[in-house]
């Protein structure tokens, strides 16, 4: 791998790393939020 290849690949590596590091906590937060409000959604669906 040449020096040029490493420079070209670095934004891709950064995007993949940052994407995973932000996506996982956000998804966990959304799951927690929805599970905590499960009764509210069920009541609205029953109407």
PDB file of N, CA and C in Angstrom, residues 29-46:
ATOM      1  N   UNK A  29     -30.513   4.549  22.842  1.00  0.00           N
ATOM      2  CA  UNK A  29     -31.332   5.571  23.484  1.00  0.00           C
ATOM      3  C   UNK A  29     -32.770   5.509  22.962  1.00  0.00           C
ATOM      4  N   UNK A  30     -32.932   5.324  21.655  1.00  0.00           N
ATOM      5  CA  UNK A  30     -34.275   5.235  21.084  1.00  0.00           C
ATOM      6  C   UNK A  30     -35.016   3.997  21.585  1.00  0.00           C
ATOM      7  N   UNK A  31     -34.315   2.885  21.690  1.00  0.00           N
ATOM      8  CA  UNK A  31     -34.954   1.667  22.204  1.00  0.00           C
ATOM      9  C   UNK A  31     -35.411   1.885  23.639  1.00  0.00           C
ATOM     10  N   UNK A  32     -34.549   2.491  24.456  1.00  0.00           N
ATOM     11  CA  UNK A  32     -34.916   2.766  25.850  1.00  0.00           C
ATOM     12  C   UNK A  32     -36.115   3.688  25.931  1.00  0.00           C
ATOM     13  N   UNK A  33     -36.139   4.713  25.090  1.00  0.00           N
ATOM     14  CA  UNK A  33     -37.247   5.672  25.085  1.00  0.00           C
ATOM     15  C   UNK A  33     -38.551   4.986  24.702  1.00  0.00           C
ATOM     16  N   UNK A  34     -38.524   4.205  23.648  1.00  0.00           N
ATOM     17  CA  UNK A  34     -39.741   3.538  23.182  1.00  0.00           C
ATOM     18  C   UNK A  34     -40.223   2.505  24.196  1.00  0.00           C
ATOM     19  N   UNK A  35     -39.288   1.764  24.790  1.00  0.00           N
ATOM     20  CA  UNK A  35     -39.695   0.761  25.789  1.00  0.00           C
ATOM     21  C   UNK A  35     -40.291   1.424  27.022  1.00  0.00           C
ATOM     22  N   UNK A  36     -39.789   2.608  27.388  1.00  0.00           N
ATOM     23  CA  UNK A  36     -40.328   3.284  28.569  1.00  0.00           C
ATOM     24  C   UNK A  36     -41.716   3.852  28.299  1.00  0.00           C
ATOM     25  N   UNK A  37     -42.035   4.114  27.050  1.00  0.00           N
ATOM     26  CA  UNK A  37     -43.329   4.682  26.690  1.00  0.00           C
ATOM     27  C   UNK A  37     -44.234   3.653  26.006  1.00  0.00           C
ATOM     28  N   UNK A  38     -43.958   2.392  26.198  1.00  0.00           N
ATOM     29  CA  UNK A  38     -44.706   1.327  25.524  1.00  0.00           C
ATOM     30  C   UNK A  38     -46.202   1.414  25.826  1.00  0.00           C
ATOM     31  N   UNK A  39     -46.582   1.677  27.068  1.00  0.00           N
ATOM     32  CA  UNK A  39     -47.991   1.773  27.436  1.00  0.00           C
ATOM     33  C   UNK A  39     -48.690   2.911  26.729  1.00  0.00           C
ATOM     34  N   UNK A  40     -48.001   4.030  26.540  1.00  0.00           N
ATOM     35  CA  UNK A  40     -48.590   5.192  25.868  1.00  0.00           C
ATOM     36  C   UNK A  40     -48.927   4.846  24.414  1.00  0.00           C
ATOM     37  N   UNK A  41     -48.013   4.162  23.732  1.00  0.00           N
ATOM     38  CA  UNK A  41     -48.264   3.810  22.336  1.00  0.00           C
ATOM     39  C   UNK A  41     -49.400   2.800  22.230  1.00  0.00           C
ATOM     40  N   UNK A  42     -49.490   1.869  23.163  1.00  0.00           N
ATOM     41  CA  UNK A  42     -50.545   0.854  23.126  1.00  0.00           C
ATOM     42  C   UNK A  42     -51.906   1.487  23.348  1.00  0.00           C
ATOM     43  N   UNK A  43     -52.003   2.458  24.265  1.00  0.00           N
ATOM     44  CA  UNK A  43     -53.268   3.134  24.527  1.00  0.00           C
ATOM     45  C   UNK A  43     -53.726   3.921  23.301  1.00  0.00           C
ATOM     46  N   UNK A  44     -52.803   4.600  22.626  1.00  0.00           N
ATOM     47  CA  UNK A  44     -53.173   5.382  21.448  1.00  0.00           C
ATOM     48  C   UNK A  44     -53.591   4.472  20.306  1.00  0.00           C
ATOM     49  N   UNK A  45     -52.987   3.319  20.166  1.00  0.00           N
ATOM     50  CA  UNK A  45     -53.316   2.389  19.081  1.00  0.00           C
ATOM     51  C   UNK A  45     -54.698   1.767  19.318  1.00  0.00           C
ATOM     52  N   UNK A  46     -55.100   1.636  20.563  1.00  0.00           N
ATOM     53  CA  UNK A  46     -56.377   0.994  20.888  1.00  0.00           C
ATOM     54  C   UNK A  46     -57.567   1.912  20.608  1.00  0.00           C
TER      55      UNK A  46
END
